[in-house]
Tab-separated table of C-alpha atoms and ligand atoms in Angstrom:
chain	number	residue	atom	x	y	z
A	1	MET	CA	10.649	-21.418	5.048
A	2	LYS	CA	11.372	-19.260	8.015
A	3	VAL	CA	9.653	-16.170	7.438
A	4	GLY	CA	9.396	-13.013	9.617
A	5	VAL	CA	5.956	-11.674	9.666
A	6	PHE	CA	5.776	-7.804	10.351
A	7	SER	CA	2.875	-5.816	11.822
A	8	THR	CA	1.545	-8.965	13.207
A	9	LYS	CA	-1.817	-8.130	15.116
A	10	PRO	CA	-3.751	-10.612	17.317
A	11	TYR	CA	-6.028	-11.791	13.929
A	12	THR	CA	-3.499	-12.114	11.590
A	13	ARG	CA	-1.564	-14.539	14.175
A	14	THR	CA	-4.636	-16.185	14.666
A	15	PHE	CA	-5.028	-16.626	10.438
A	16	PHE	CA	-1.495	-17.503	10.012
A	17	GLU	CA	-1.251	-20.070	12.374
A	18	GLU	CA	-4.383	-22.424	11.319
A	19	VAL	CA	-3.690	-21.884	7.585
A	20	ASN	CA	-0.164	-23.050	7.946
A	21	GLU	CA	-0.749	-26.041	9.372
A	22	VAL	CA	-1.059	-27.239	5.839
A	23	PHE	CA	2.220	-25.148	4.060
A	24	GLY	CA	4.324	-25.703	7.499
A	25	HIS	CA	6.363	-22.697	7.213
A	26	GLU	CA	8.245	-21.731	10.144
A	27	LEU	CA	6.417	-18.430	11.352
A	28	VAL	CA	8.208	-15.591	13.393
A	29	PHE	CA	5.950	-13.362	14.303
A	30	PHE	CA	7.046	-8.904	14.975
A	31	GLU	CA	4.134	-6.911	16.295
A	32	SER	CA	6.539	-4.207	15.102
A	33	ARG	CA	5.667	-2.630	11.995
A	34	LEU	CA	8.949	-2.818	9.400
A	35	THR	CA	10.762	0.407	9.297
A	36	MET	CA	14.369	1.166	9.213
A	37	GLU	CA	15.049	0.996	13.028
A	38	THR	CA	12.998	-2.554	13.034
A	39	ALA	CA	14.569	-4.381	9.826
A	40	GLY	CA	17.442	-5.478	12.017
A	41	LEU	CA	14.887	-7.977	13.344
A	42	ALA	CA	14.620	-9.727	9.918
A	43	ALA	CA	18.247	-10.313	9.712
A	44	GLY	CA	18.986	-14.691	9.257
A	45	LEU	CA	15.255	-14.490	7.765
A	46	PRO	CA	15.350	-15.734	4.087
A	47	ALA	CA	11.399	-14.222	4.018
A	48	ILE	CA	9.841	-11.330	5.521
A	49	CYS	CA	5.953	-10.878	4.763
A	50	ALA	CA	4.869	-7.361	5.206
A	51	PHE	CA	1.531	-5.396	5.052
A	52	VAL	CA	0.140	-1.618	3.676
A	53	ASN	CA	1.861	0.577	6.039
A	54	ASP	CA	5.439	-1.162	6.439
A	55	VAL	CA	8.366	0.718	4.851
A	56	LEU	CA	10.188	-1.100	1.933
A	57	ASP	CA	11.936	1.657	0.938
A	58	ALA	CA	15.569	1.406	-0.746
A	59	ARG	CA	17.221	1.879	2.713
A	60	VAL	CA	14.951	-1.062	4.336
A	61	LEU	CA	15.384	-3.041	1.262
A	62	ARG	CA	19.390	-2.885	1.125
A	63	THR	CA	19.208	-3.715	5.121
A	64	LEU	CA	16.969	-6.935	4.658
A	65	ALA	CA	19.271	-7.933	1.951
A	66	ASP	CA	21.953	-7.713	3.782
A	67	GLY	CA	20.666	-9.502	6.444
A	68	GLY	CA	20.199	-12.427	4.167
A	69	THR	CA	16.492	-11.945	3.255
A	70	ARG	CA	15.797	-12.598	-0.267
A	71	LEU	CA	12.081	-12.665	-0.343
A	72	VAL	CA	9.572	-9.998	0.187
A	73	ALA	CA	5.469	-11.449	0.468
A	74	LEU	CA	3.438	-8.766	0.562
A	75	ARG	CA	0.094	-9.489	2.674
A	76	CYS	CA	-1.729	-6.711	0.317
A	77	ALA	CA	-2.779	-6.102	-3.216
A	78	GLY	CA	-1.298	-2.633	-3.181
A	79	PHE	CA	2.539	-2.060	-3.537
A	80	ASN	CA	2.857	1.601	-3.559
A	81	ASN	CA	4.962	1.197	-0.210
A	82	LEU	CA	7.534	-0.490	-1.621
A	83	ASP	CA	10.484	0.334	-3.969
A	84	LEU	CA	10.565	-1.805	-7.077
A	85	SER	CA	13.609	-0.905	-8.737
A	86	ALA	CA	15.634	-1.162	-4.917
A	87	ALA	CA	13.903	-4.983	-4.456
A	88	GLY	CA	15.605	-5.291	-8.123
A	89	LYS	CA	18.919	-4.145	-7.314
A	90	HIS	CA	19.265	-6.221	-4.298
A	91	ASN	CA	17.858	-9.525	-6.171
A	92	LEU	CA	14.919	-9.398	-3.497
A	93	SER	CA	11.823	-11.296	-5.123
A	94	VAL	CA	8.559	-10.058	-4.452
A	95	VAL	CA	4.890	-11.317	-3.921
A	96	ARG	CA	1.453	-10.102	-3.480
A	97	VAL	CA	-1.966	-10.697	-3.221
A	98	PRO	CA	-3.316	-9.605	-6.127
A	99	THR	CA	-6.904	-10.345	-5.534
A	100	TYR	CA	-8.241	-11.627	-2.574
A	101	SER	CA	-12.317	-10.448	-2.161
A	102	PRO	CA	-12.703	-7.507	-4.227
A	103	HIS	CA	-16.186	-7.752	-2.705
A	104	ALA	CA	-14.986	-6.964	1.178
A	105	VAL	CA	-13.624	-3.827	-0.499
A	106	ALA	CA	-16.393	-2.454	-2.517
A	107	GLU	CA	-18.804	-3.366	0.072
A	108	HIS	CA	-17.256	-1.197	2.867
A	109	ALA	CA	-17.456	1.519	0.242
A	110	VAL	CA	-20.974	1.186	-0.089
A	111	ALA	CA	-21.055	0.937	3.855
A	112	LEU	CA	-19.630	4.484	3.832
A	113	VAL	CA	-22.003	5.587	1.152
A	114	MET	CA	-24.845	4.676	2.936
A	115	THR	CA	-23.977	5.511	6.305
A	116	LEU	CA	-23.545	9.301	4.778
A	117	ASN	CA	-26.558	9.476	2.909
A	118	ARG	CA	-28.715	8.042	5.758
A	119	LYS	CA	-26.471	9.786	8.519
A	120	ILE	CA	-26.420	6.127	10.205
A	121	HIS	CA	-23.168	7.748	12.468
A	122	ARG	CA	-25.367	10.125	13.472
A	123	ALA	CA	-28.384	8.345	14.163
A	124	ALA	CA	-27.002	5.672	16.359
A	125	ALA	CA	-25.735	8.083	18.686
A	126	ARG	CA	-28.405	10.120	18.919
A	127	VAL	CA	-31.149	7.218	19.356
A	128	ARG	CA	-28.910	6.068	22.333
A	129	GLU	CA	-28.993	9.504	24.028
A	130	GLY	CA	-32.480	8.875	23.664
A	131	ASN	CA	-33.080	11.906	20.906
A	132	PHE	CA	-35.438	10.423	18.484
A	133	ALA	CA	-35.783	13.671	16.438
A	134	LEU	CA	-35.168	13.424	13.363
A	135	ASP	CA	-33.521	17.095	11.894
A	136	GLY	CA	-30.545	17.071	10.147
A	137	LEU	CA	-30.852	13.416	9.126
A	138	MET	CA	-32.360	13.182	6.180
A	139	GLY	CA	-31.074	11.179	3.212
A	140	PHE	CA	-31.501	11.119	-0.345
A	141	ASP	CA	-32.761	8.276	-2.592
A	142	MET	CA	-29.606	6.457	-4.395
A	143	HIS	CA	-32.137	5.054	-6.982
A	144	GLY	CA	-31.369	7.708	-10.361
A	145	ARG	CA	-28.155	9.405	-8.735
A	146	THR	CA	-24.773	9.660	-10.769
A	147	ALA	CA	-21.891	7.415	-9.151
A	148	GLY	CA	-18.522	7.957	-10.894
A	149	ILE	CA	-16.245	5.222	-10.523
A	150	VAL	CA	-12.546	6.172	-10.829
A	151	GLY	CA	-10.501	2.991	-11.418
A	152	THR	CA	-13.016	0.070	-12.862
A	153	GLY	CA	-10.749	-2.681	-12.071
A	154	ARG	CA	-11.395	-5.631	-9.962
A	155	ILE	CA	-12.621	-3.459	-6.293
A	156	GLY	CA	-14.161	-0.996	-9.055
A	157	LEU	CA	-16.398	-3.470	-10.679
A	158	GLU	CA	-17.953	-5.191	-7.546
A	159	ALA	CA	-18.858	-1.541	-6.462
A	160	ALA	CA	-19.986	-0.620	-9.962
A	161	ARG	CA	-22.367	-4.183	-9.538
A	162	ILE	CA	-23.475	-3.188	-5.923
A	163	LEU	CA	-24.437	0.819	-7.396
A	164	SER	CA	-26.324	-0.408	-9.878
A	165	GLY	CA	-28.045	-2.672	-7.782
A	166	PHE	CA	-29.476	0.792	-6.007
A	167	GLY	CA	-30.105	1.827	-9.675
A	168	CYS	CA	-27.737	4.609	-10.327
A	169	ARG	CA	-26.631	5.909	-13.309
A	170	LEU	CA	-22.637	5.100	-13.503
A	171	LEU	CA	-19.902	6.787	-14.837
A	172	GLY	CA	-16.178	5.419	-15.232
A	173	TYR	CA	-12.750	6.338	-15.730
A	174	ASP	CA	-9.900	4.010	-15.893
A	175	VAL	CA	-6.907	4.027	-18.357
A	176	ALA	CA	-8.017	0.840	-19.860
A	177	GLU	CA	-12.056	-0.189	-20.336
A	178	ASN	CA	-13.245	-3.240	-18.326
A	179	PRO	CA	-15.721	-5.051	-20.680
A	180	ASP	CA	-17.667	-6.543	-17.765
A	181	CYS	CA	-18.017	-2.884	-17.073
A	182	VAL	CA	-18.946	-1.749	-19.922
A	183	ALA	CA	-21.475	-4.808	-19.886
A	184	LEU	CA	-23.113	-3.854	-16.601
A	185	GLY	CA	-23.758	-0.092	-18.015
A	186	VAL	CA	-21.033	1.510	-16.853
A	187	ARG	CA	-20.139	5.012	-19.258
A	188	TYR	CA	-16.698	5.258	-19.516
A	189	ALA	CA	-15.920	9.472	-19.593
A	190	ASP	CA	-13.018	11.743	-19.108
A	191	LEU	CA	-12.043	12.587	-15.779
A	192	ASP	CA	-13.546	16.110	-16.144
A	193	ARG	CA	-17.042	14.900	-17.287
A	194	LEU	CA	-16.945	12.030	-14.247
A	195	PHE	CA	-15.767	15.111	-11.858
A	196	ALA	CA	-18.698	17.511	-13.238
A	197	GLU	CA	-21.345	15.127	-13.491
A	198	SER	CA	-21.380	12.606	-10.273
A	199	ASP	CA	-23.318	13.151	-7.041
A	200	ILE	CA	-21.093	10.372	-5.637
A	201	ILE	CA	-17.453	9.587	-6.332
A	202	SER	CA	-15.491	6.592	-5.126
A	203	LEU	CA	-11.953	6.245	-5.687
A	204	HIS	CA	-10.576	2.406	-6.703
A	205	CYS	CA	-7.564	3.576	-8.544
A	206	PRO	CA	-3.645	2.442	-7.284
A	207	LEU	CA	-1.642	4.999	-6.011
A	208	LEU	CA	1.140	6.349	-8.685
A	209	PRO	CA	3.158	9.159	-9.151
A	210	SER	CA	0.301	9.857	-11.652
A	211	THR	CA	-2.434	9.396	-9.297
A	212	ARG	CA	-1.460	11.080	-6.217
A	213	HIS	CA	-3.709	14.118	-5.294
A	214	LEU	CA	-6.046	13.076	-8.363
A	215	VAL	CA	-8.075	14.634	-5.934
A	216	ASN	CA	-7.300	18.386	-5.264
A	217	ASP	CA	-8.348	22.255	-5.514
A	218	LYS	CA	-8.495	21.991	-9.233
A	219	SER	CA	-10.606	18.696	-9.328
A	220	ILE	CA	-12.598	19.671	-6.419
A	221	ALA	CA	-13.787	23.137	-8.085
A	222	ARG	CA	-14.855	21.179	-10.993
A	223	MET	CA	-17.154	18.714	-8.392
A	224	LYS	CA	-21.037	19.058	-8.445
A	225	PRO	CA	-21.552	21.217	-5.509
A	226	GLY	CA	-22.425	18.812	-2.453
A	227	VAL	CA	-21.091	15.979	-3.730
A	228	MET	CA	-20.257	12.938	-1.564
A	229	LEU	CA	-16.590	11.372	-2.293
A	230	ILE	CA	-15.310	7.831	-0.659
A	231	ASN	CA	-11.683	6.675	-0.629
A	232	THR	CA	-11.236	3.178	0.045
A	233	SER	CA	-8.033	2.732	-2.280
A	234	ARG	CA	-5.252	4.865	-0.805
A	235	GLY	CA	-4.999	7.790	1.237
A	236	ALA	CA	-2.340	9.859	-1.162
A	237	LEU	CA	-5.089	10.001	-3.955
A	238	ILE	CA	-6.562	12.990	-2.289
A	239	ASP	CA	-4.729	16.134	-1.318
A	240	THR	CA	-6.440	16.034	2.391
A	241	ARG	CA	-6.225	19.667	2.533
A	242	ALA	CA	-7.781	20.791	-0.342
A	243	VAL	CA	-10.564	18.354	0.800
A	244	ILE	CA	-10.808	20.195	3.944
A	245	ASP	CA	-10.807	23.479	2.580
A	246	GLY	CA	-13.767	21.406	0.123
A	247	LEU	CA	-15.848	20.923	2.998
A	248	LYS	CA	-15.629	24.239	4.853
A	249	SER	CA	-17.042	25.796	1.302
A	250	GLY	CA	-19.568	22.785	1.197
A	251	ARG	CA	-18.418	21.822	-1.932
A	252	ILE	CA	-17.869	18.453	-0.925
A	253	GLY	CA	-21.111	17.258	1.179
A	254	TYR	CA	-20.013	14.335	2.336
A	255	LEU	CA	-16.633	12.643	2.749
A	256	GLY	CA	-15.864	8.949	3.527
A	257	LEU	CA	-12.328	7.693	4.113
A	258	ASP	CA	-10.921	4.024	4.838
A	259	VAL	CA	-7.582	5.796	3.824
A	260	TYR	CA	-5.507	8.612	4.800
A	261	GLU	CA	-2.262	10.143	3.104
A	262	GLU	CA	-0.569	9.708	6.816
A	263	GLU	CA	-2.413	7.099	8.384
A	264	ALA	CA	0.986	4.830	8.802
A	265	ASP	CA	1.106	6.344	12.317
A	266	LEU	CA	-2.504	6.541	13.198
A	267	PHE	CA	-4.316	3.122	11.465
A	268	PHE	CA	-4.230	0.074	13.041
A	269	GLU	CA	-2.900	1.149	16.752
A	270	ASP	CA	-5.485	1.722	19.838
A	271	LEU	CA	-4.523	5.472	20.413
A	272	SER	CA	-7.898	5.991	22.356
A	273	ASP	CA	-5.540	7.484	25.351
A	274	GLN	CA	-3.244	9.666	23.826
A	275	VAL	CA	-3.577	13.176	21.999
A	276	ILE	CA	-3.663	12.989	18.268
A	277	GLN	CA	-1.152	15.037	16.796
A	278	ASP	CA	-2.270	15.067	13.524
A	279	ASP	CA	-4.163	18.312	13.013
A	280	VAL	CA	-5.055	17.631	9.890
A	281	PHE	CA	-6.575	14.312	10.621
A	282	ALA	CA	-8.188	15.799	13.735
A	283	ARG	CA	-9.521	18.418	11.692
A	284	LEU	CA	-11.432	16.033	9.486
A	285	THR	CA	-12.848	14.173	12.888
A	286	THR	CA	-14.837	17.279	13.213
A	287	PHE	CA	-17.036	17.618	10.410
A	288	PRO	CA	-20.339	15.706	10.832
A	289	ASN	CA	-20.601	14.962	7.208
A	290	VAL	CA	-16.938	13.228	7.533
A	291	VAL	CA	-17.011	9.082	8.287
A	292	ILE	CA	-13.695	7.345	8.685
A	293	THR	CA	-12.842	4.168	9.378
A	294	GLY	CA	-9.182	3.062	10.048
A	295	HIS	CA	-8.190	0.905	6.641
A	296	GLN	CA	-10.666	-2.284	7.266
A	297	GLY	CA	-11.929	-2.584	3.754
A	298	PHE	CA	-10.457	-5.630	3.347
A	299	PHE	CA	-10.960	-6.858	6.998
A	300	THR	CA	-13.864	-9.484	6.690
A	301	ARG	CA	-13.300	-13.531	7.900
A	302	ASP	CA	-13.226	-14.165	3.619
A	303	ALA	CA	-10.946	-11.799	2.775
A	304	LEU	CA	-8.216	-12.859	5.600
A	305	ASP	CA	-8.558	-16.460	4.599
A	306	GLU	CA	-7.827	-15.775	1.035
A	307	ILE	CA	-5.040	-12.859	1.728
A	308	THR	CA	-3.671	-15.694	4.349
A	309	ARG	CA	-3.443	-18.450	1.963
A	310	THR	CA	-2.655	-16.786	-0.865
A	311	THR	CA	0.646	-15.673	1.118
A	312	LEU	CA	1.566	-18.532	2.113
A	313	ALA	CA	1.619	-20.415	-1.444
A	314	ASN	CA	3.303	-17.365	-2.674
A	315	ILE	CA	6.206	-18.219	0.069
A	316	SER	CA	5.751	-22.423	-1.070
A	317	ASP	CA	6.288	-21.356	-4.596
A	318	TYR	CA	9.489	-19.320	-4.168
A	319	GLU	CA	10.988	-22.106	-1.452
A	320	ALA	CA	10.029	-24.706	-4.506
A	321	GLY	CA	11.222	-22.742	-7.167
A	322	ARG	CA	8.061	-22.529	-8.897
A	323	PRO	CA	7.160	-19.851	-11.241
A	324	CYS	CA	4.757	-17.555	-9.075
A	325	PRO	CA	1.516	-15.967	-10.781
A	326	ASN	CA	1.623	-13.220	-8.033
A	327	GLU	CA	5.201	-12.174	-8.437
A	328	ILE	CA	5.795	-8.345	-8.869
A	329	SER	CA	9.102	-7.303	-10.647
A	330	ILE	CA	9.741	-3.829	-12.995
A	331	ASP	CA	10.476	-6.113	-15.555
A	332	ARG	CA	6.699	-7.872	-15.394
A	333	LEU	CA	4.788	-4.556	-15.010
A	334	ARG	CA	6.399	-3.352	-18.545
A	335	LYS	CA	5.342	-6.610	-20.148
B	1	NAD	P1	-6.914	-3.727	-9.686
B	1	NAD	O1	-5.658	-3.642	-10.302
B	1	NAD	O2	-8.039	-4.693	-9.925
B	1	NAD	O3	-7.909	-2.316	-10.583
B	1	NAD	C1	-7.370	-1.113	-10.125
B	1	NAD	C2	-7.916	-0.153	-11.358
B	1	NAD	O4	-7.306	1.005	-11.717
B	1	NAD	C3	-7.170	-0.832	-12.662
B	1	NAD	O5	-8.490	-0.880	-13.962
B	1	NAD	C4	-6.402	-0.038	-13.536
B	1	NAD	O6	-6.506	0.010	-15.150
B	1	NAD	C5	-6.892	1.754	-12.959
B	1	NAD	N1	-6.077	2.452	-12.934
B	1	NAD	C6	-4.664	2.201	-13.316
B	1	NAD	N2	-4.179	3.713	-13.368
B	1	NAD	C7	-5.023	4.749	-13.378
B	1	NAD	C8	-5.364	5.947	-13.304
B	1	NAD	N3	-4.264	6.703	-13.218
B	1	NAD	N4	-6.093	6.121	-13.257
B	1	NAD	C9	-7.487	5.617	-13.364
B	1	NAD	N5	-7.182	4.269	-13.235
B	1	NAD	C10	-6.417	3.508	-13.027
B	1	NAD	O7	-7.131	-2.931	-8.658
B	1	NAD	P2	-7.954	-3.248	-7.150
B	1	NAD	O8	-7.913	-5.018	-6.586
B	1	NAD	O9	-9.362	-3.104	-7.629
B	1	NAD	O10	-7.487	-2.650	-6.148
B	1	NAD	C11	-7.617	-1.197	-6.336
B	1	NAD	C12	-7.153	-0.312	-5.237
B	1	NAD	O11	-7.384	-0.552	-4.257
B	1	NAD	C13	-5.341	-0.969	-4.802
B	1	NAD	O12	-4.725	-0.255	-5.911
B	1	NAD	C14	-5.516	-0.596	-3.483
B	1	NAD	O13	-4.757	0.478	-3.222
B	1	NAD	C15	-6.845	-0.495	-2.549
B	1	NAD	N6	-7.151	-1.660	-1.916
B	1	NAD	C16	-8.140	-0.605	-0.662
B	1	NAD	C17	-7.861	-1.983	0.367
B	1	NAD	C18	-8.466	-1.475	1.797
B	1	NAD	O14	-8.579	-2.405	2.884
B	1	NAD	N7	-9.119	-0.274	1.945
B	1	NAD	C19	-7.975	-3.365	0.090
B	1	NAD	C20	-7.374	-3.810	-1.299
B	1	NAD	C21	-6.943	-2.995	-2.299
């Protein structure tokens, strides 16, 4: 099948070309992000492949459909950037990669925890400068600390497993309990209690209208003073301005982000020669107790291999008219 692959990076191309030797699709790579301005590139292509910051709103989907596209293959788990009802309206099938390596993202979340706790970012910079003083680098034992996991699905479960290995007490919040988490010793609590009792809060739920700005002025006020907040899920789970106020007051003691609500204009590009125009993001980078990575939780060899394989298999299913287990539609979500 002829597939337009948007937001292509050199590593995307390497994985797709290698894995596609088995699948034999005709791949057309576009470096540009999919937006209203670039949607025309897909004209005549029956399938497109999109990533986390590609725009798949009603206007873009309509342009794709008008150009002859029938399949949108997301090479990611989250689909908050896609208007599912518009896709249905334009007869566009949508497939995604619901699971690839929950380990990759969970391990990255814990890497952020440990970097912030033991101040590795500051320590490494100091040692390079020949400064071996330890002042300001004191951490805390993970053992015995309470970690609150918001969203105890695949990634939340893996994060809980790793944190349980440290000897943390685990609290969980989800709309549905995960028996594997219960078996691990996670105690489910309502959000208020999780916020009030956790030393570390890690977000692993999807971005939905109900979870948008889950962390806001009010919820921050309920958190333990000095709490560590980690977000490797989706940026808009957090009201960034409220978090900046929380950092300034000291209520938030540490912040680790792999995602940011306005990341689409920043992440995945080398902007090191440019002036960052986003003042909120720029402010975040000034705090000594904030570590930000540019949406790299998924970025392991194992995860990329699995993402590519599943994406190409999803496209093959569609082409062959086979039912695809990874198809998403409003009807399926309602079931
Ligand atoms: P999952 O579907 O296995 O788990 C999500 C969990 O969130 C489910 O248990 C679900 O019941 C729960 N949930 C739904 N609504 C909720 C609510 N209102 N409050 C609390 N919990 C709620 O998904 P996953 O594979 O664990 O992925 C979680 C999120 O991680 C994805 O939605 C995606 O946004 C993000 N992600 C980030 C990266 C990265 O590179 N940083 C990579 C993959 C996924």
